[in-house]
Amino acid sequence: MPKTLKAPVAPVIPTTLEKHGDIRIDNYFWLNDRENPKVIEYLNQENAYYDSATAHTKKFQAELYDEMKGRIEEKDESVPYLFNGYYYITRYEVGQDYPIYSRKKGNLQASEEIMFDCNEMAKGHKYFKLSGISISKDNQFAVFSVDIVGRRIYTLHVKNLMTGEILSDRVENVTGNATWANDNKTIFYTRQDAQTLRSDKVFKHRLGTADTQDELVYFEKDEMFDVSVYKEKSRKYIVIASSSTLTTECQIALADETDPKFKVFQKRKRGLEYNISHYGDSFYIVTNKDKATNFKVMKTPEIATAKENWTDLIPHRKEVLIEDVEIFKDYLVVSERSNGLNKIRIMPWSGKGEYYLPFESETYTAYVSTNVDFDTDILRYGYQSMATPSSVIDFNMKTKEKTVLKEQKVLGGKFDKDNYKEERVWATAGDGTKIPISMVYRKELKKDGKNPLLLYAYGSYGISMDPYFSSTRLSLLDRGFIYAIAHIRGGEDLGRQWYEDGKLLKKKNTFTDFIDCSKFVIEQKYTSAEHLYAEGGSAGGLLMGAIINQAPQLYRGVIAQVPFVDVMTTMLDDTIPLTTGEYDEWGNPNEKKYYDYMRSYSPYDNVKAQDYPNLYISTGLHDSQVQYWEPAKWVAKLRAVKTNDNLLFLSTNMDAGHGGASGRFEALKELAKEFSFMLDLEKIEN
């Protein structure tokens, strides 16, 4: 980087923030205004600085992009699935960024009906996302929603699939979540609060009427709950689900009724979580009722759904987390997790001969896929590992025969999974807890402390980070990198308690677990502090902000994508999307004990005068989940106080939101930026 190149300096305009007698001075609060031309000017300056400082890597970035794109089969399609008489397929064409959704009537030799060509629909838009496709029972109509900004604010439309006509029915400012009643005329959909974007209302729309005539079916008053609407697998019931971090309440209505009337399945009780599946004359419930921390499966008659009628079907087990169930005519399939690994359990309703699908790898990901048919012996599931491309498999639960329908192809002619080694190792946290780490690297690699290693983690909301295959990751592995996932507390990788031990007043376990995993890979000579990189996005970006405040000396470089780093200001502002619904995750800072605890780790508030690693930070101007100003303020403050001249980049996509660019290949350009950032620091130039 040229020595004469000067980084942008954000003007200091102090704002005093006070709560519980604690005063915070925020010098960059003014960046919280996307309508202010000076804010846009600053973001553009940061982008220009990044472009200038990395000009010498632009050719390499282009080569990385071509390399990653070259491994992807551009002409590709999903494994078809049969639903209500039609086979549904999603496919991509060569050179096109967006999917084509199609179907075939009756059999796969039938002529293709293109429902949506998103490449045509996206023309003229810098961002495009199609969501919420739902087909009417008579197969004639599709309701769908479109977002052309990236802020998760959709417009609902209806298409006549027989004629290709887009009907006049149109509803703006919806969530993208919708479903049909069985009369082929009634659509239930959800809308969000205009300010907070909380999904809080369910409306009923009659085909052919104006949205001003739509009827409000349900309003979720509690600001800690979001609401969704869907038709469950048996298609007998429409379900309105209200959920918060800790609590669930479902309402059900018969989908065949002309004017469906909803009744509460089980009224909300703080701490009671449940989800429901209907079959025959009963509902099957995955729930934490009766202090079942790792959940259990219960059953209740459909005419008596209150919890006092629920009976145990699969009891709670301390070491096994039940994640979901899939119901078939002759089988109950249970998705479980034990010792950090996925298990798929097949249970015949006859009660005889239950078994688990055999998975023998040391570390892998297996999951139940699309199974919309009740009356079948075939279970469709997916499998992959960090060295094994993803497969879609049909498994006959009666004969135990499996058919691999599709295995992800890695083009380019160089990939051989036998060239890579996968392993799962266990780091020891400061409190003695064993933390699993999944990793992959080239077999010829030596543990001499000289290998670059990228350590990734998330660690929030009980989201498990399963070891998965990535063809783009090969661009690092084949250049000598080790890639590792730290399964830290705050996720649900080792069960529900793993999550409970990494949230609220135990949140710091998430950060110290990651630091201890970092120390472990250094001590075991997989890498060294001179070659260790860390990466996390969104709540994982909070993790990145915390670890570089606490242990900056462990990392050569850190990548933080759309990072949630201004915890205090965001959680004290209940007008921002997601805030109130997050109180059960982080705590409510209006209560002093939570305020003090958050204050002690909030990355933005704890930036201090010290050396920091090289940093690459990315965001999107229209992000509704982590507002752009959080990383922008963070970078401005870091620039002002850090005591070394390591790299500090802020890259803002001015046309996208939380998920980045919408096209499948545009996302590779962002990845090329991240990879070149690390490879350049490692002086790997090709």
Short mmCIF file of C-alpha atoms in Angstrom, two decimals, residues 302-685:
data_model
loop_
_atom_site.label_atom_id
_atom_site.label_comp_id
_atom_site.label_asym_id
_atom_site.label_seq_id
_atom_site.Cartn_x
_atom_site.Cartn_y
_atom_site.Cartn_z
CA GLU A 302 -56.43 -32.83 17.33
CA ILE A 303 -59.65 -32.13 19.23
CA ALA A 304 -57.79 -31.49 22.51
CA THR A 305 -54.63 -29.49 21.90
CA ALA A 306 -53.96 -27.79 25.26
CA LYS A 307 -50.77 -28.99 26.97
CA GLU A 308 -52.56 -30.93 29.71
CA ASN A 309 -53.56 -33.39 26.97
CA TRP A 310 -50.02 -33.92 25.65
CA THR A 311 -48.41 -37.31 26.28
CA ASP A 312 -44.79 -38.36 25.83
CA LEU A 313 -43.87 -40.20 22.63
CA ILE A 314 -40.08 -39.76 22.77
CA PRO A 315 -38.96 -38.73 26.26
CA HIS A 316 -36.31 -36.15 27.03
CA ARG A 317 -32.70 -37.34 27.01
CA LYS A 318 -29.97 -35.28 28.61
CA GLU A 319 -27.32 -36.02 25.95
CA VAL A 320 -29.52 -35.91 22.82
CA LEU A 321 -31.04 -32.78 21.30
CA ILE A 322 -34.22 -33.31 19.25
CA GLU A 323 -34.23 -30.74 16.46
CA ASP A 324 -37.22 -31.72 14.31
CA VAL A 325 -39.51 -34.53 13.13
CA GLU A 326 -40.77 -35.56 9.70
CA ILE A 327 -43.96 -37.62 9.52
CA PHE A 328 -44.73 -40.33 6.94
CA LYS A 329 -47.60 -42.79 6.69
CA ASP A 330 -45.55 -45.67 8.14
CA TYR A 331 -42.62 -43.87 9.77
CA LEU A 332 -41.65 -41.09 12.13
CA VAL A 333 -38.25 -39.61 11.23
CA VAL A 334 -36.45 -37.71 13.99
CA SER A 335 -33.57 -35.27 13.44
CA GLU A 336 -31.30 -35.50 16.48
CA ARG A 337 -27.93 -34.15 17.54
CA SER A 338 -25.54 -35.86 19.94
CA ASN A 339 -21.86 -35.22 20.65
CA GLY A 340 -22.09 -32.35 18.21
CA LEU A 341 -23.09 -34.50 15.19
CA ASN A 342 -26.35 -34.91 13.25
CA LYS A 343 -28.26 -38.20 13.59
CA ILE A 344 -31.33 -39.29 11.60
CA ARG A 345 -33.53 -41.79 13.46
CA ILE A 346 -36.10 -43.93 11.62
CA MET A 347 -39.02 -45.07 13.81
CA PRO A 348 -41.73 -47.29 12.23
CA TRP A 349 -45.20 -46.52 13.63
CA SER A 350 -45.49 -50.27 14.19
CA GLY A 351 -42.98 -49.84 17.01
CA LYS A 352 -40.66 -52.52 15.62
CA GLY A 353 -37.18 -52.21 14.16
CA GLU A 354 -36.20 -48.59 14.65
CA TYR A 355 -32.68 -47.64 13.55
CA TYR A 356 -30.34 -44.74 12.75
CA LEU A 357 -28.92 -43.94 9.33
CA PRO A 358 -25.23 -44.90 9.41
CA PHE A 359 -22.73 -42.04 9.10
CA GLU A 360 -19.11 -42.98 9.63
CA SER A 361 -17.11 -39.79 9.03
CA GLU A 362 -15.36 -38.08 11.91
CA THR A 363 -17.12 -34.82 11.11
CA TYR A 364 -20.04 -34.30 8.69
CA THR A 365 -23.44 -32.72 8.12
CA ALA A 366 -26.62 -34.71 7.45
CA TYR A 367 -30.11 -33.28 7.25
CA VAL A 368 -33.64 -34.22 6.23
CA SER A 369 -34.40 -32.57 2.89
CA THR A 370 -37.65 -31.89 1.01
CA ASN A 371 -40.28 -34.50 1.94
CA VAL A 372 -43.75 -33.27 1.03
CA ASP A 373 -45.42 -36.67 0.51
CA PHE A 374 -46.94 -38.67 3.40
CA ASP A 375 -47.63 -41.92 1.59
CA THR A 376 -44.10 -43.05 0.71
CA ASP A 377 -41.30 -45.22 2.09
CA ILE A 378 -38.71 -42.85 0.61
CA LEU A 379 -36.89 -40.37 2.83
CA ARG A 380 -34.94 -37.66 1.02
CA TYR A 381 -31.93 -36.37 2.91
CA GLY A 382 -28.72 -34.46 2.30
CA TYR A 383 -25.15 -35.29 3.28
CA GLN A 384 -21.81 -33.49 3.07
CA SER A 385 -18.58 -32.98 4.93
CA MET A 386 -15.77 -30.46 4.72
CA ALA A 387 -14.04 -32.61 2.07
CA THR A 388 -17.12 -34.31 0.57
CA PRO A 389 -19.36 -32.36 -1.82
CA SER A 390 -23.03 -32.23 -0.91
CA SER A 391 -25.29 -35.08 -2.01
CA VAL A 392 -29.06 -35.47 -2.22
CA ILE A 393 -30.06 -39.03 -1.40
CA ASP A 394 -33.31 -40.99 -1.55
CA PHE A 395 -33.39 -43.66 1.16
CA ASN A 396 -35.93 -46.48 1.20
CA MET A 397 -36.85 -46.80 4.87
CA LYS A 398 -38.26 -50.30 4.32
CA THR A 399 -35.47 -51.92 2.27
CA LYS A 400 -32.70 -49.59 3.54
CA GLU A 401 -31.50 -49.07 -0.03
CA LYS A 402 -30.17 -45.64 -0.90
CA THR A 403 -29.97 -43.86 -4.23
CA VAL A 404 -27.69 -40.87 -4.69
CA LEU A 405 -29.78 -38.55 -6.86
CA LYS A 406 -27.22 -35.79 -7.14
CA GLU A 407 -23.72 -35.04 -5.96
CA GLN A 408 -22.38 -31.53 -6.23
CA LYS A 409 -19.89 -31.35 -9.10
CA VAL A 410 -16.63 -29.50 -8.66
CA LEU A 411 -15.48 -28.46 -12.11
CA GLY A 412 -11.97 -27.58 -13.16
CA GLY A 413 -10.58 -31.12 -13.10
CA LYS A 414 -8.34 -30.63 -10.06
CA PHE A 415 -10.55 -31.64 -7.15
CA ASP A 416 -10.06 -35.02 -5.47
CA LYS A 417 -11.47 -35.37 -1.97
CA ASP A 418 -8.73 -37.85 -1.12
CA ASN A 419 -6.25 -34.95 -1.24
CA TYR A 420 -7.77 -33.45 1.91
CA LYS A 421 -7.84 -34.46 5.54
CA GLU A 422 -10.75 -33.71 7.87
CA GLU A 423 -10.56 -33.93 11.61
CA ARG A 424 -12.39 -32.91 14.72
CA VAL A 425 -10.28 -31.77 17.67
CA TRP A 426 -11.26 -30.48 21.10
CA ALA A 427 -9.92 -27.33 22.73
CA THR A 428 -10.25 -26.78 26.48
CA ALA A 429 -11.90 -23.55 27.60
CA GLY A 430 -10.79 -21.67 30.69
CA ASP A 431 -13.61 -23.23 32.75
CA GLY A 432 -12.62 -26.75 31.64
CA THR A 433 -15.33 -27.15 28.98
CA LYS A 434 -14.26 -29.07 25.86
CA ILE A 435 -14.95 -27.10 22.65
CA PRO A 436 -15.04 -29.04 19.34
CA ILE A 437 -13.28 -27.67 16.27
CA SER A 438 -13.90 -29.09 12.79
CA MET A 439 -11.12 -28.56 10.27
CA VAL A 440 -9.96 -29.46 6.79
CA TYR A 441 -6.60 -29.08 5.03
CA ARG A 442 -4.36 -30.64 2.39
CA LYS A 443 -3.03 -34.05 3.43
CA GLU A 444 0.60 -33.12 2.85
CA LEU A 445 0.41 -30.23 5.33
CA LYS A 446 2.87 -30.28 8.24
CA LYS A 447 2.01 -29.09 11.73
CA ASP A 448 4.98 -26.75 12.06
CA GLY A 449 3.21 -23.54 13.11
CA LYS A 450 3.76 -21.94 9.72
CA ASN A 451 0.41 -22.67 8.08
CA PRO A 452 -2.14 -19.90 7.56
CA LEU A 453 -5.39 -20.88 9.29
CA LEU A 454 -8.83 -19.29 8.97
CA LEU A 455 -10.96 -19.89 12.08
CA TYR A 456 -14.68 -19.25 11.63
CA ALA A 457 -17.50 -19.13 14.19
CA TYR A 458 -20.94 -17.66 14.85
CA GLY A 459 -22.04 -18.56 18.38
CA SER A 460 -25.49 -16.98 18.83
CA TYR A 461 -29.24 -17.70 18.72
CA GLY A 462 -28.68 -21.43 19.21
CA ILE A 463 -27.64 -21.72 15.55
CA SER A 464 -25.34 -24.69 15.03
CA MET A 465 -22.45 -24.34 12.59
CA ASP A 466 -22.26 -27.76 10.99
CA PRO A 467 -19.16 -28.74 8.97
CA TYR A 468 -20.08 -28.22 5.31
CA PHE A 469 -18.43 -28.45 1.91
CA SER A 470 -17.48 -25.35 -0.05
CA SER A 471 -15.95 -25.38 -3.52
CA THR A 472 -14.88 -21.75 -3.11
CA ARG A 473 -12.93 -22.67 0.03
CA LEU A 474 -10.61 -24.77 -2.16
CA SER A 475 -8.99 -21.52 -3.27
CA LEU A 476 -7.62 -21.22 0.26
CA LEU A 477 -6.94 -24.90 0.95
CA ASP A 478 -4.96 -25.38 -2.25
CA ARG A 479 -2.79 -22.41 -1.30
CA GLY A 480 -1.85 -23.95 2.03
CA PHE A 481 -4.61 -22.67 4.33
CA ILE A 482 -6.29 -24.70 7.04
CA TYR A 483 -10.00 -23.93 7.38
CA ALA A 484 -11.58 -24.52 10.80
CA ILE A 485 -14.98 -24.01 12.44
CA ALA A 486 -15.04 -23.43 16.21
CA HIS A 487 -18.30 -24.85 17.64
CA ILE A 488 -18.42 -22.37 20.50
CA ARG A 489 -21.11 -21.88 23.13
CA GLY A 490 -24.02 -19.72 22.04
CA GLY A 491 -24.77 -22.14 19.23
CA GLU A 492 -26.64 -25.39 19.82
CA ASP A 493 -23.90 -27.68 18.50
CA LEU A 494 -23.71 -29.76 21.70
CA GLY A 495 -27.35 -29.37 22.76
CA ARG A 496 -29.63 -26.73 24.17
CA GLN A 497 -27.49 -26.12 27.27
CA TRP A 498 -24.63 -25.21 24.92
CA TYR A 499 -26.82 -22.33 23.77
CA GLU A 500 -27.98 -21.38 27.25
CA ASP A 501 -24.34 -21.14 28.37
CA GLY A 502 -23.55 -18.60 25.64
CA LYS A 503 -26.32 -16.00 25.95
CA LEU A 504 -27.58 -13.25 28.28
CA LEU A 505 -25.30 -13.03 31.35
CA LYS A 506 -23.15 -15.91 30.04
CA LYS A 507 -22.48 -14.32 26.64
CA LYS A 508 -18.78 -13.85 27.33
CA ASN A 509 -18.34 -17.64 27.13
CA THR A 510 -18.83 -17.25 23.38
CA PHE A 511 -15.86 -14.89 23.13
CA THR A 512 -13.51 -16.71 25.51
CA ASP A 513 -14.33 -20.05 23.82
CA PHE A 514 -13.17 -18.64 20.50
CA ILE A 515 -10.03 -17.19 22.04
CA ASP A 516 -9.27 -20.54 23.70
CA CYS A 517 -9.80 -22.33 20.36
CA SER A 518 -7.38 -19.83 18.80
CA LYS A 519 -4.79 -20.54 21.47
CA PHE A 520 -5.30 -24.29 20.97
CA VAL A 521 -4.58 -24.27 17.21
CA ILE A 522 -1.46 -22.21 17.93
CA GLU A 523 -0.28 -24.49 20.76
CA GLN A 524 -0.85 -27.58 18.60
CA LYS A 525 1.25 -25.95 15.85
CA TYR A 526 -1.48 -25.97 13.23
CA THR A 527 -0.59 -22.29 12.89
CA SER A 528 0.87 -19.32 14.78
CA ALA A 529 -0.27 -15.82 15.70
CA GLU A 530 1.59 -14.57 12.61
CA HIS A 531 -0.64 -16.71 10.38
CA LEU A 532 -3.98 -16.99 12.22
CA TYR A 533 -7.07 -15.32 10.74
CA ALA A 534 -10.56 -15.07 12.21
CA GLU A 535 -13.90 -14.58 10.47
CA GLY A 536 -17.49 -14.02 11.53
CA GLY A 537 -20.61 -12.26 10.24
CA SER A 538 -23.58 -10.48 11.83
CA ALA A 539 -23.68 -11.80 15.44
CA GLY A 540 -20.44 -13.53 14.47
CA GLY A 541 -19.18 -10.02 13.70
CA LEU A 542 -19.92 -9.13 17.33
CA LEU A 543 -17.68 -12.07 18.20
CA MET A 544 -14.93 -10.65 15.98
CA GLY A 545 -15.24 -7.24 17.64
CA ALA A 546 -15.03 -8.74 21.11
CA ILE A 547 -12.00 -10.97 20.45
CA ILE A 548 -9.89 -8.21 18.91
CA ASN A 549 -10.54 -6.01 21.94
CA GLN A 550 -9.62 -8.85 24.31
CA ALA A 551 -6.84 -10.72 22.49
CA PRO A 552 -5.69 -8.79 19.41
CA GLN A 553 -2.20 -10.30 19.60
CA LEU A 554 -3.50 -13.74 18.54
CA TYR A 555 -4.52 -12.73 15.01
CA ARG A 556 -2.77 -11.57 11.87
CA GLY A 557 -6.06 -10.56 10.30
CA VAL A 558 -9.80 -10.53 10.98
CA ILE A 559 -12.77 -10.46 8.59
CA ALA A 560 -16.04 -9.09 10.00
CA GLN A 561 -19.08 -9.22 7.72
CA VAL A 562 -22.10 -7.01 8.53
CA PRO A 563 -20.93 -6.97 12.17
CA PHE A 564 -23.25 -6.27 15.10
CA VAL A 565 -20.79 -4.20 17.14
CA ASP A 566 -22.66 -1.21 18.58
CA VAL A 567 -24.55 -3.36 21.06
CA MET A 568 -25.44 -0.65 23.57
CA THR A 569 -26.92 1.96 21.24
CA THR A 570 -28.79 -0.62 19.16
CA MET A 571 -30.29 -2.52 22.09
CA LEU A 572 -31.39 0.75 23.72
CA ASP A 573 -33.21 1.85 20.54
CA ASP A 574 -36.48 -0.05 20.22
CA THR A 575 -37.27 1.64 16.89
CA ILE A 576 -34.54 -0.35 15.14
CA PRO A 577 -35.53 -3.63 13.46
CA LEU A 578 -35.01 -6.71 15.66
CA THR A 579 -34.22 -4.87 18.91
CA THR A 580 -37.15 -5.84 21.15
CA GLY A 581 -37.19 -9.40 19.90
CA GLU A 582 -33.54 -9.70 20.93
CA TYR A 583 -34.00 -9.03 24.65
CA ASP A 584 -34.11 -12.76 25.42
CA GLU A 585 -30.82 -13.24 23.55
CA TRP A 586 -28.70 -10.36 24.87
CA GLY A 587 -30.78 -9.01 27.73
CA ASN A 588 -32.80 -5.81 28.06
CA PRO A 589 -30.36 -2.95 28.77
CA ASN A 590 -33.19 -0.96 30.34
CA GLU A 591 -32.46 -3.28 33.29
CA LYS A 592 -29.18 -2.24 34.88
CA LYS A 593 -27.70 -5.72 35.32
CA TYR A 594 -27.98 -6.38 31.58
CA TYR A 595 -26.83 -2.87 30.72
CA ASP A 596 -23.68 -3.27 32.80
CA TYR A 597 -22.90 -6.70 31.38
CA MET A 598 -23.36 -5.60 27.74
CA ARG A 599 -21.38 -2.46 28.43
CA SER A 600 -18.45 -4.62 29.50
CA TYR A 601 -18.18 -6.43 26.13
CA SER A 602 -19.86 -4.21 23.48
CA PRO A 603 -17.12 -4.00 20.80
CA TYR A 604 -17.71 -0.36 19.84
CA ASP A 605 -17.77 0.82 23.44
CA ASN A 606 -14.62 -1.09 24.33
CA VAL A 607 -12.33 -0.01 21.50
CA LYS A 608 -9.14 1.22 23.14
CA ALA A 609 -5.70 2.53 22.35
CA GLN A 610 -3.82 -0.67 21.46
CA ASP A 611 -2.48 -2.52 18.45
CA TYR A 612 -5.20 -4.21 16.38
CA PRO A 613 -4.91 -6.94 13.73
CA ASN A 614 -5.36 -6.19 10.04
CA LEU A 615 -9.12 -5.77 9.53
CA TYR A 616 -11.47 -6.17 6.58
CA ILE A 617 -15.03 -5.11 7.45
CA SER A 618 -18.01 -5.24 5.09
CA THR A 619 -21.59 -3.97 5.23
CA GLY A 620 -24.60 -3.08 3.07
CA LEU A 621 -26.24 0.34 2.99
CA HIS A 622 -29.76 -1.14 3.09
CA ASP A 623 -29.09 -3.73 5.79
CA SER A 624 -32.17 -4.05 8.01
CA GLN A 625 -30.69 -6.57 10.43
CA VAL A 626 -27.39 -4.89 11.31
CA GLN A 627 -27.63 -1.26 10.26
CA TYR A 628 -24.69 -0.02 8.14
CA TRP A 629 -23.79 2.62 10.73
CA GLU A 630 -22.60 0.03 13.24
CA PRO A 631 -19.54 -1.07 11.20
CA ALA A 632 -19.09 2.48 9.87
CA LYS A 633 -18.88 3.95 13.38
CA TRP A 634 -16.66 1.10 14.52
CA VAL A 635 -14.16 1.67 11.72
CA ALA A 636 -14.13 5.44 12.36
CA LYS A 637 -13.39 4.89 16.05
CA LEU A 638 -10.74 2.22 15.38
CA ARG A 639 -8.99 4.58 12.97
CA ALA A 640 -8.89 7.28 15.60
CA VAL A 641 -7.50 5.25 18.51
CA LYS A 642 -5.57 2.18 17.32
CA THR A 643 -1.84 2.43 17.86
CA ASN A 644 -0.43 0.60 14.83
CA ASP A 645 -0.61 1.01 11.08
CA ASN A 646 -2.12 -2.37 10.24
CA LEU A 647 -4.70 -2.43 7.45
CA LEU A 648 -8.23 -1.26 8.24
CA PHE A 649 -10.78 -1.47 5.44
CA LEU A 650 -14.51 -0.75 5.31
CA SER A 651 -16.25 -1.99 2.17
CA THR A 652 -19.90 -0.92 1.81
CA ASN A 653 -22.17 -2.38 -0.85
CA MET A 654 -24.29 0.67 -1.66
CA ASP A 655 -26.95 -1.47 -3.40
CA ALA A 656 -27.52 -4.36 -0.98
CA GLY A 657 -28.61 -5.38 2.50
CA HIS A 658 -27.68 -7.98 5.11
CA GLY A 659 -27.13 -10.84 2.67
CA GLY A 660 -24.94 -8.86 0.29
CA ALA A 661 -25.32 -8.95 -3.48
CA SER A 662 -28.29 -10.92 -4.79
CA GLY A 663 -26.80 -12.64 -7.83
CA ARG A 664 -25.13 -16.04 -7.36
CA PHE A 665 -21.88 -14.87 -8.98
CA GLU A 666 -21.87 -11.34 -7.54
CA ALA A 667 -21.35 -12.90 -4.11
CA LEU A 668 -18.09 -14.43 -5.39
CA LYS A 669 -16.68 -10.93 -5.93
CA GLU A 670 -17.11 -10.21 -2.22
CA LEU A 671 -15.45 -13.53 -1.41
CA ALA A 672 -12.55 -12.66 -3.72
CA LYS A 673 -12.04 -9.46 -1.71
CA GLU A 674 -11.90 -11.41 1.55
CA PHE A 675 -9.58 -14.09 0.19
CA SER A 676 -7.22 -11.59 -1.43
CA PHE A 677 -7.06 -9.66 1.86
CA MET A 678 -5.64 -12.73 3.63
CA LEU A 679 -3.54 -14.04 0.75
CA ASP A 680 -1.93 -10.64 0.26
CA LEU A 681 -0.99 -10.54 3.95
CA GLU A 682 0.52 -14.02 3.52
CA LYS A 683 2.38 -12.78 0.43
CA ILE A 684 0.71 -15.48 -1.67
CA GLU A 685 0.32 -13.82 -5.04
#
